[in-house]
PDB file of C-alpha atoms in Angstrom:
ATOM      1  CA  MET A   1     112.223 104.104 116.608  1.00  0.00           C
ATOM      2  CA  THR A   2     112.537 100.570 116.304  1.00  0.00           C
ATOM      3  CA  ALA A   3     109.984  98.827 114.929  1.00  0.00           C
ATOM      4  CA  PRO A   4     108.107  96.558 117.409  1.00  0.00           C
ATOM      5  CA  ILE A   5     109.156  92.679 116.702  1.00  0.00           C
ATOM      6  CA  VAL A   6     105.746  91.004 116.922  1.00  0.00           C
ATOM      7  CA  LEU A   7     102.016  94.222 116.374  1.00  0.00           C
ATOM      8  CA  VAL A   8      98.657  93.417 117.738  1.00  0.00           C
ATOM      9  CA  GLU A   9      95.713  94.939 116.042  1.00  0.00           C
ATOM     10  CA  ILE A  10      91.747  94.434 117.502  1.00  0.00           C
ATOM     11  CA  THR A  11      89.434  95.004 114.837  1.00  0.00           C
ATOM     12  CA  ASP A  12      85.533  94.624 115.815  1.00  0.00           C
ATOM     13  CA  GLY A  13      86.622  92.350 118.198  1.00  0.00           C
ATOM     14  CA  SER A  14      89.558  89.827 116.197  1.00  0.00           C
ATOM     15  CA  ALA A  15      93.229  90.050 116.787  1.00  0.00           C
ATOM     16  CA  THR A  16      95.248  89.817 114.759  1.00  0.00           C
ATOM     17  CA  ILE A  17      98.770  89.033 116.018  1.00  0.00           C
ATOM     18  CA  THR A  18     101.964  89.516 113.503  1.00  0.00           C
ATOM     19  CA  VAL A  19     105.405  88.566 114.263  1.00  0.00           C
ATOM     20  CA  ASN A  20     107.579  91.117 112.225  1.00  0.00           C
ATOM     21  CA  ARG A  21     111.051  90.678 111.431  1.00  0.00           C
ATOM     22  CA  PRO A  22     110.072  90.710 107.631  1.00  0.00           C
ATOM     23  CA  SER A  23     114.114  91.165 107.130  1.00  0.00           C
ATOM     24  CA  SER A  24     114.263  88.316 109.039  1.00  0.00           C
ATOM     25  CA  MET A  25     111.782  85.575 107.761  1.00  0.00           C
ATOM     26  CA  ASN A  26     110.110  86.631 110.669  1.00  0.00           C
ATOM     27  CA  SER A  27     112.792  84.091 112.362  1.00  0.00           C
ATOM     28  CA  MET A  28     112.461  83.898 115.953  1.00  0.00           C
ATOM     29  CA  THR A  29     114.550  85.438 118.720  1.00  0.00           C
ATOM     30  CA  LEU A  30     114.292  85.271 122.059  1.00  0.00           C
ATOM     31  CA  ALA A  31     112.729  88.290 122.423  1.00  0.00           C
ATOM     32  CA  THR A  32     109.914  87.281 120.040  1.00  0.00           C
ATOM     33  CA  LEU A  33     109.216  84.779 121.695  1.00  0.00           C
ATOM     34  CA  GLN A  34     108.754  86.523 124.787  1.00  0.00           C
ATOM     35  CA  GLU A  35     106.789  89.538 123.206  1.00  0.00           C
ATOM     36  CA  LEU A  36     104.518  86.355 122.007  1.00  0.00           C
ATOM     37  CA  ASP A  37     104.383  84.802 124.781  1.00  0.00           C
ATOM     38  CA  ARG A  38     103.082  87.794 126.246  1.00  0.00           C
ATOM     39  CA  VAL A  39     100.372  88.952 123.921  1.00  0.00           C
ATOM     40  CA  VAL A  40      98.676  85.314 123.441  1.00  0.00           C
ATOM     41  CA  ARG A  41      98.317  85.077 127.079  1.00  0.00           C
ATOM     42  CA  GLU A  42      96.755  89.184 127.355  1.00  0.00           C
ATOM     43  CA  LEU A  43      94.941  88.150 124.509  1.00  0.00           C
ATOM     44  CA  SER A  44      93.326  85.143 125.964  1.00  0.00           C
ATOM     45  CA  GLY A  45      92.075  86.906 128.705  1.00  0.00           C
ATOM     46  CA  SER A  46      90.473  89.917 127.032  1.00  0.00           C
ATOM     47  CA  THR A  47      86.511  90.521 126.892  1.00  0.00           C
ATOM     48  CA  GLU A  48      87.016  92.583 123.933  1.00  0.00           C
ATOM     49  CA  VAL A  49      88.783  89.816 121.617  1.00  0.00           C
ATOM     50  CA  ARG A  50      86.400  86.970 120.602  1.00  0.00           C
ATOM     51  CA  ALA A  51      89.218  85.305 118.242  1.00  0.00           C
ATOM     52  CA  VAL A  52      92.650  85.306 117.478  1.00  0.00           C
ATOM     53  CA  ILE A  53      94.586  85.037 114.238  1.00  0.00           C
ATOM     54  CA  ILE A  54      98.468  84.968 113.504  1.00  0.00           C
ATOM     55  CA  THR A  55     100.507  85.651 110.557  1.00  0.00           C
ATOM     56  CA  GLY A  56     104.136  87.357 109.682  1.00  0.00           C
ATOM     57  CA  ALA A  57     105.009  90.297 107.667  1.00  0.00           C
ATOM     58  CA  GLY A  58     105.787  90.723 104.251  1.00  0.00           C
ATOM     59  CA  GLU A  59     104.717  87.587 101.677  1.00  0.00           C
ATOM     60  CA  LYS A  60     107.738  85.470 101.767  1.00  0.00           C
ATOM     61  CA  ALA A  61     107.915  83.791 105.210  1.00  0.00           C
ATOM     62  CA  PHE A  62     105.115  83.143 108.004  1.00  0.00           C
ATOM     63  CA  ILE A  63     107.773  82.328 110.258  1.00  0.00           C
ATOM     64  CA  ALA A  64     111.121  80.953 109.420  1.00  0.00           C
ATOM     65  CA  GLY A  65     111.853  79.095 112.544  1.00  0.00           C
ATOM     66  CA  GLY A  66     114.147  80.159 114.981  1.00  0.00           C
ATOM     67  CA  ASP A  67     117.079  82.714 114.502  1.00  0.00           C
ATOM     68  CA  ILE A  68     120.260  80.189 113.535  1.00  0.00           C
ATOM     69  CA  SER A  69     122.281  82.540 114.457  1.00  0.00           C
ATOM     70  CA  MET A  70     120.828  82.811 118.482  1.00  0.00           C
ATOM     71  CA  LEU A  71     120.713  79.142 118.713  1.00  0.00           C
ATOM     72  CA  LYS A  72     123.847  78.430 117.432  1.00  0.00           C
ATOM     73  CA  ASN A  73     125.674  79.753 120.615  1.00  0.00           C
ATOM     74  CA  LEU A  74     123.173  78.689 123.358  1.00  0.00           C
ATOM     75  CA  SER A  75     124.082  76.200 126.016  1.00  0.00           C
ATOM     76  CA  PRO A  76     122.237  72.801 126.363  1.00  0.00           C
ATOM     77  CA  VAL A  77     120.826  74.514 129.566  1.00  0.00           C
ATOM     78  CA  GLU A  78     119.687  77.619 127.530  1.00  0.00           C
ATOM     79  CA  ALA A  79     118.182  75.371 124.678  1.00  0.00           C
ATOM     80  CA  ARG A  80     116.303  73.608 126.917  1.00  0.00           C
ATOM     81  CA  GLU A  81     114.559  77.273 128.928  1.00  0.00           C
ATOM     82  CA  LEU A  82     114.230  78.246 125.116  1.00  0.00           C
ATOM     83  CA  ALA A  83     112.339  74.952 124.433  1.00  0.00           C
ATOM     84  CA  LEU A  84     110.180  75.100 126.982  1.00  0.00           C
ATOM     85  CA  LEU A  85     109.102  78.994 126.319  1.00  0.00           C
ATOM     86  CA  ALA A  86     108.372  78.304 122.968  1.00  0.00           C
ATOM     87  CA  HIS A  87     105.906  75.012 124.515  1.00  0.00           C
ATOM     88  CA  GLY A  88     104.287  77.097 127.059  1.00  0.00           C
ATOM     89  CA  ILE A  89     103.186  79.412 124.193  1.00  0.00           C
ATOM     90  CA  CYS A  90     101.933  76.893 122.751  1.00  0.00           C
ATOM     91  CA  SER A  91     100.025  74.668 124.778  1.00  0.00           C
ATOM     92  CA  ALA A  92      98.599  78.649 125.992  1.00  0.00           C
ATOM     93  CA  ILE A  93      97.121  78.643 122.420  1.00  0.00           C
ATOM     94  CA  GLU A  94      95.800  75.131 122.383  1.00  0.00           C
ATOM     95  CA  GLN A  95      94.492  75.780 126.026  1.00  0.00           C
ATOM     96  CA  SER A  96      93.501  79.445 124.893  1.00  0.00           C
ATOM     97  CA  PRO A  97      88.802  79.945 125.306  1.00  0.00           C
ATOM     98  CA  LYS A  98      89.500  82.062 122.281  1.00  0.00           C
ATOM     99  CA  PRO A  99      90.249  80.678 118.465  1.00  0.00           C
ATOM    100  CA  PHE A 100      93.394  80.550 117.100  1.00  0.00           C
ATOM    101  CA  ILE A 101      93.799  80.910 113.114  1.00  0.00           C
ATOM    102  CA  ALA A 102      97.139  80.652 111.409  1.00  0.00           C
ATOM    103  CA  ALA A 103      97.310  82.886 108.263  1.00  0.00           C
ATOM    104  CA  VAL A 104     100.723  81.432 106.583  1.00  0.00           C
ATOM    105  CA  ASN A 105     101.501  83.812 104.333  1.00  0.00           C
ATOM    106  CA  GLY A 106     104.610  81.740 103.066  1.00  0.00           C
ATOM    107  CA  TYR A 107     107.638  79.787 104.740  1.00  0.00           C
ATOM    108  CA  ALA A 108     106.075  78.038 107.614  1.00  0.00           C
ATOM    109  CA  LEU A 109     109.354  76.533 108.786  1.00  0.00           C
ATOM    110  CA  GLY A 110     111.075  74.680 112.372  1.00  0.00           C
ATOM    111  CA  GLY A 111     109.524  76.898 115.199  1.00  0.00           C
ATOM    112  CA  GLY A 112     106.912  78.854 112.537  1.00  0.00           C
ATOM    113  CA  CYS A 113     105.173  75.340 111.125  1.00  0.00           C
ATOM    114  CA  GLU A 114     105.343  74.322 114.972  1.00  0.00           C
ATOM    115  CA  LEU A 115     103.218  77.255 116.284  1.00  0.00           C
ATOM    116  CA  ALA A 116     100.958  77.315 113.461  1.00  0.00           C
ATOM    117  CA  MET A 117     100.288  73.719 114.459  1.00  0.00           C
ATOM    118  CA  SER A 118      99.342  74.721 117.404  1.00  0.00           C
ATOM    119  CA  CYS A 119      96.319  76.856 116.391  1.00  0.00           C
ATOM    120  CA  ASP A 120      93.606  75.398 115.588  1.00  0.00           C
ATOM    121  CA  ILE A 121      92.572  76.746 111.923  1.00  0.00           C
ATOM    122  CA  ARG A 122      95.604  76.772 109.535  1.00  0.00           C
ATOM    123  CA  ILE A 123      94.813  78.648 106.067  1.00  0.00           C
ATOM    124  CA  ALA A 124      97.482  79.161 103.476  1.00  0.00           C
ATOM    125  CA  ALA A 125      98.099  81.198 101.047  1.00  0.00           C
ATOM    126  CA  GLU A 126      99.219  79.081  97.297  1.00  0.00           C
ATOM    127  CA  HIS A 127     103.080  79.883  97.775  1.00  0.00           C
ATOM    128  CA  ALA A 128     103.324  78.761 101.443  1.00  0.00           C
ATOM    129  CA  ARG A 129     106.104  76.081 102.371  1.00  0.00           C
ATOM    130  CA  PHE A 130     105.897  73.779 105.149  1.00  0.00           C
ATOM    131  CA  GLY A 131     108.780  71.442 106.781  1.00  0.00           C
ATOM    132  CA  GLN A 132     110.478  70.444 110.025  1.00  0.00           C
ATOM    133  CA  PRO A 133     114.141  71.204 108.721  1.00  0.00           C
ATOM    134  CA  GLU A 134     115.600  70.753 111.803  1.00  0.00           C
ATOM    135  CA  ILE A 135     117.689  67.915 111.014  1.00  0.00           C
ATOM    136  CA  ASN A 136     119.477  69.180 108.180  1.00  0.00           C
ATOM    137  CA  ILE A 137     121.843  71.296 110.957  1.00  0.00           C
ATOM    138  CA  GLY A 138     122.665  68.665 113.583  1.00  0.00           C
ATOM    139  CA  THR A 139     119.070  68.531 115.818  1.00  0.00           C
ATOM    140  CA  LEU A 140     115.216  67.956 115.998  1.00  0.00           C
ATOM    141  CA  PRO A 141     112.520  69.756 115.910  1.00  0.00           C
ATOM    142  CA  GLY A 142     112.298  71.594 119.499  1.00  0.00           C
ATOM    143  CA  PHE A 143     108.879  73.525 119.783  1.00  0.00           C
ATOM    144  CA  GLY A 144     106.527  70.255 119.646  1.00  0.00           C
ATOM    145  CA  GLY A 145     107.146  69.598 115.937  1.00  0.00           C
ATOM    146  CA  SER A 146     107.591  66.048 116.827  1.00  0.00           C
ATOM    147  CA  GLN A 147     104.384  65.407 119.363  1.00  0.00           C
ATOM    148  CA  ARG A 148     102.390  67.313 117.314  1.00  0.00           C
ATOM    149  CA  LEU A 149     102.896  66.501 113.707  1.00  0.00           C
ATOM    150  CA  PRO A 150     102.067  63.273 113.843  1.00  0.00           C
ATOM    151  CA  ARG A 151      98.879  64.062 115.323  1.00  0.00           C
ATOM    152  CA  LEU A 152      97.860  66.465 112.525  1.00  0.00           C
ATOM    153  CA  VAL A 153      99.495  63.648 109.637  1.00  0.00           C
ATOM    154  CA  GLY A 154     100.529  60.524 111.214  1.00  0.00           C
ATOM    155  CA  LYS A 155     103.279  58.143 112.134  1.00  0.00           C
ATOM    156  CA  GLY A 156     104.448  57.745 108.765  1.00  0.00           C
ATOM    157  CA  ARG A 157     104.194  61.115 107.000  1.00  0.00           C
ATOM    158  CA  ALA A 158     105.264  62.912 110.374  1.00  0.00           C
ATOM    159  CA  LEU A 159     108.412  60.498 110.377  1.00  0.00           C
ATOM    160  CA  GLU A 160     108.962  61.892 106.407  1.00  0.00           C
ATOM    161  CA  MET A 161     109.369  64.715 106.855  1.00  0.00           C
ATOM    162  CA  ILE A 162     111.446  64.913 110.204  1.00  0.00           C
ATOM    163  CA  LEU A 163     114.191  62.786 109.100  1.00  0.00           C
ATOM    164  CA  THR A 164     114.627  63.930 105.609  1.00  0.00           C
ATOM    165  CA  GLY A 165     113.912  67.873 106.736  1.00  0.00           C
ATOM    166  CA  ASP A 166     111.805  68.195 102.963  1.00  0.00           C
ATOM    167  CA  MET A 167     109.428  71.160 102.455  1.00  0.00           C
ATOM    168  CA  ILE A 168     105.859  70.250 101.621  1.00  0.00           C
ATOM    169  CA  ASP A 169     104.466  72.974  99.590  1.00  0.00           C
ATOM    170  CA  ALA A 170     100.679  74.359 100.556  1.00  0.00           C
ATOM    171  CA  GLN A 171      98.551  71.355  98.121  1.00  0.00           C
ATOM    172  CA  GLU A 172     100.496  68.465  99.570  1.00  0.00           C
ATOM    173  CA  ALA A 173     100.134  70.524 103.245  1.00  0.00           C
ATOM    174  CA  TRP A 174      96.099  70.737 102.617  1.00  0.00           C
ATOM    175  CA  ARG A 175      96.120  67.134 101.114  1.00  0.00           C
ATOM    176  CA  ILE A 176      97.659  65.272 104.180  1.00  0.00           C
ATOM    177  CA  GLY A 177      95.229  67.347 106.560  1.00  0.00           C
ATOM    178  CA  LEU A 178      98.599  69.899 107.760  1.00  0.00           C
ATOM    179  CA  VAL A 179      96.275  73.343 106.800  1.00  0.00           C
ATOM    180  CA  ASN A 180      92.199  73.237 106.477  1.00  0.00           C
ATOM    181  CA  LYS A 181      92.287  75.178 103.333  1.00  0.00           C
ATOM    182  CA  VAL A 182      94.845  77.024 100.792  1.00  0.00           C
ATOM    183  CA  VAL A 183      93.965  80.269  98.803  1.00  0.00           C
ATOM    184  CA  PRO A 184      95.525  82.952  96.497  1.00  0.00           C
ATOM    185  CA  GLN A 185      97.378  84.933  98.406  1.00  0.00           C
ATOM    186  CA  ALA A 186      95.612  87.804  98.152  1.00  0.00           C
ATOM    187  CA  GLU A 187      92.438  86.497  99.281  1.00  0.00           C
ATOM    188  CA  LEU A 188      94.169  85.191 102.276  1.00  0.00           C
ATOM    189  CA  MET A 189      94.227  87.742 105.290  1.00  0.00           C
ATOM    190  CA  ASN A 190      90.450  87.811 103.939  1.00  0.00           C
ATOM    191  CA  ALA A 191      89.694  84.565 104.105  1.00  0.00           C
ATOM    192  CA  ALA A 192      91.630  84.620 108.016  1.00  0.00           C
ATOM    193  CA  ARG A 193      89.047  88.046 109.019  1.00  0.00           C
ATOM    194  CA  SER A 194      86.379  86.024 107.397  1.00  0.00           C
ATOM    195  CA  LEU A 195      86.386  83.385 109.192  1.00  0.00           C
ATOM    196  CA  ALA A 196      87.467  85.157 112.628  1.00  0.00           C
ATOM    197  CA  THR A 197      84.474  87.211 112.156  1.00  0.00           C
ATOM    198  CA  LYS A 198      82.478  83.736 111.892  1.00  0.00           C
ATOM    199  CA  LEU A 199      83.812  82.288 114.820  1.00  0.00           C
ATOM    200  CA  ALA A 200      83.725  85.863 116.843  1.00  0.00           C
ATOM    201  CA  ALA A 201      79.521  85.129 116.429  1.00  0.00           C
ATOM    202  CA  LYS A 202      79.507  82.167 117.940  1.00  0.00           C
ATOM    203  CA  SER A 203      78.852  81.643 122.288  1.00  0.00           C
ATOM    204  CA  GLN A 204      82.313  82.182 123.608  1.00  0.00           C
ATOM    205  CA  MET A 205      80.644  79.470 125.957  1.00  0.00           C
ATOM    206  CA  ALA A 206      80.086  76.480 123.913  1.00  0.00           C
ATOM    207  CA  LEU A 207      83.420  77.661 121.485  1.00  0.00           C
ATOM    208  CA  LYS A 208      85.433  77.015 124.635  1.00  0.00           C
ATOM    209  CA  LEU A 209      84.047  74.158 125.470  1.00  0.00           C
ATOM    210  CA  CYS A 210      84.114  72.950 121.626  1.00  0.00           C
ATOM    211  CA  LYS A 211      88.338  73.694 122.263  1.00  0.00           C
ATOM    212  CA  GLU A 212      88.223  71.900 125.520  1.00  0.00           C
ATOM    213  CA  VAL A 213      87.196  68.395 125.027  1.00  0.00           C
ATOM    214  CA  VAL A 214      89.016  67.938 121.801  1.00  0.00           C
ATOM    215  CA  VAL A 215      92.058  69.528 122.678  1.00  0.00           C
ATOM    216  CA  ASN A 216      91.808  67.570 126.319  1.00  0.00           C
ATOM    217  CA  GLY A 217      90.008  64.509 125.001  1.00  0.00           C
ATOM    218  CA  LEU A 218      93.147  63.590 122.404  1.00  0.00           C
ATOM    219  CA  GLU A 219      95.075  63.372 125.375  1.00  0.00           C
ATOM    220  CA  MET A 220      92.612  60.410 126.344  1.00  0.00           C
ATOM    221  CA  ASP A 221      91.639  57.105 125.670  1.00  0.00           C
ATOM    222  CA  LEU A 222      88.456  56.765 123.709  1.00  0.00           C
ATOM    223  CA  LYS A 223      86.658  55.769 127.268  1.00  0.00           C
ATOM    224  CA  ARG A 224      87.429  58.602 129.133  1.00  0.00           C
ATOM    225  CA  ALA A 225      86.990  60.482 126.207  1.00  0.00           C
ATOM    226  CA  CYS A 226      83.471  60.288 125.725  1.00  0.00           C
ATOM    227  CA  ILE A 227      83.022  60.820 129.493  1.00  0.00           C
ATOM    228  CA  TYR A 228      84.661  63.693 129.595  1.00  0.00           C
ATOM    229  CA  GLU A 229      82.897  65.069 126.671  1.00  0.00           C
ATOM    230  CA  ALA A 230      79.304  63.891 128.329  1.00  0.00           C
ATOM    231  CA  ASP A 231      80.141  65.933 131.382  1.00  0.00           C
ATOM    232  CA  LEU A 232      81.360  69.492 129.058  1.00  0.00           C
ATOM    233  CA  PHE A 233      78.307  68.043 127.391  1.00  0.00           C
ATOM    234  CA  ALA A 234      76.203  68.558 130.478  1.00  0.00           C
ATOM    235  CA  LEU A 235      78.030  71.897 132.071  1.00  0.00           C
ATOM    236  CA  SER A 236      76.648  73.466 128.081  1.00  0.00           C
ATOM    237  CA  PHE A 237      73.175  72.921 129.558  1.00  0.00           C
ATOM    238  CA  ALA A 238      74.330  75.432 132.494  1.00  0.00           C
ATOM    239  CA  THR A 239      74.515  78.193 130.631  1.00  0.00           C
ATOM    240  CA  VAL A 240      72.511  80.506 129.632  1.00  0.00           C
ATOM    241  CA  ASP A 241      73.546  80.489 125.500  1.00  0.00           C
ATOM    242  CA  GLN A 242      72.453  77.206 126.091  1.00  0.00           C
ATOM    243  CA  GLN A 243      69.083  78.240 126.669  1.00  0.00           C
ATOM    244  CA  GLU A 244      68.979  80.723 124.179  1.00  0.00           C
ATOM    245  CA  GLY A 245      70.259  78.863 121.449  1.00  0.00           C
ATOM    246  CA  MET A 246      68.225  76.335 121.303  1.00  0.00           C
ATOM    247  CA  THR A 247      65.175  78.914 122.231  1.00  0.00           C
ATOM    248  CA  ALA A 248      66.820  81.069 119.000  1.00  0.00           C
ATOM    249  CA  PHE A 249      66.097  78.551 117.309  1.00  0.00           C
ATOM    250  CA  LEU A 250      62.775  76.625 118.052  1.00  0.00           C
ATOM    251  CA  GLU A 251      61.306  80.578 117.313  1.00  0.00           C
ATOM    252  CA  LYS A 252      63.126  79.808 113.635  1.00  0.00           C
ATOM    253  CA  ARG A 253      65.528  83.331 114.653  1.00  0.00           C
ATOM    254  CA  ALA A 254      69.360  83.700 114.623  1.00  0.00           C
ATOM    255  CA  PRO A 255      70.757  83.706 118.664  1.00  0.00           C
ATOM    256  CA  VAL A 256      71.395  86.476 120.770  1.00  0.00           C
ATOM    257  CA  PHE A 257      74.395  85.095 122.466  1.00  0.00           C
ATOM    258  CA  SER A 258      75.852  86.964 125.802  1.00  0.00           C
ATOM    259  CA  ASP A 259      78.660  84.726 126.669  1.00  0.00           C
ATOM    260  CA  ARG A 260      77.199  83.615 129.959  1.00  0.00           C
TER     261      ARG A 260
END
C-alpha cells in the first residue's frame, strides 16, 4: 500500500502533522495541499487536541516547496486555484484557536517557508535552511511569502530574500526574527513537544483570545487595534478560566482550567 502523504499523531493533547514525502524532500503536490487543508481544519475543531506541531519526514527537509513537476504544467487558472488553496491552509492555521508550532527539520523553501511562517512559533534544527527561491524559476512566492515575510523580518530583508532567491541558515533566520529558537537536530522534536505540552496546559479560552488579538490586530491601525484588545480583554472576564486563574494566583496554587 502507498504510504499516507500526511501523517497525524495525537499524544497527550498534542497533535503532530508530518508531511510524508521524504524521497521528494516533502515537496507539496495538489494532493498534499488538499490533505493538509483537511487535517488542519479537522485538528482545529478537535476537542482532544490542544496544540499542533507541523514537521516533515526525515532529517533533510521540512518542506522544500511545491513539487515543480506538478507546477510546471499548471495553467494560469490552475495556478491561482492552487495558490488560493495554500492561502486557505495558512489562514486556517493563523485563525485556528489552537497554537501551531513549526518544527523545521531541514530545508524550508518556497511553500515550506510560507507554511512555517503561518505557524505561531517556529523552532529550527541547526542545519535548517530557509528561502523564497521562486525567482530562480521565473515566478514569485504564491503561498503568502511576499506578505508574511516582510511582516516578520521587515521590508528590506524580505525583498533581499525574495529578489535574490538566496537561502539563509538557521542562525541567520533566528537573528532576523524568522524563527524563535534554534536547537540541535536531535533535540528538535523534544523541544517542539515540550513547548506544545506547555501551551496545552494553558486556558484554551485565553490562548484563543491571545492568538486573535495578535493576528487580527496586526491588520489594524494602532488605535483600532488597542480598542480591539480592550474588547477581548473584557471578553476574557466573562470566562470561568479568568476567575479560576486569578483565584488560583491569590491562593498561591496552580490553576485548574476548564476551558470555559
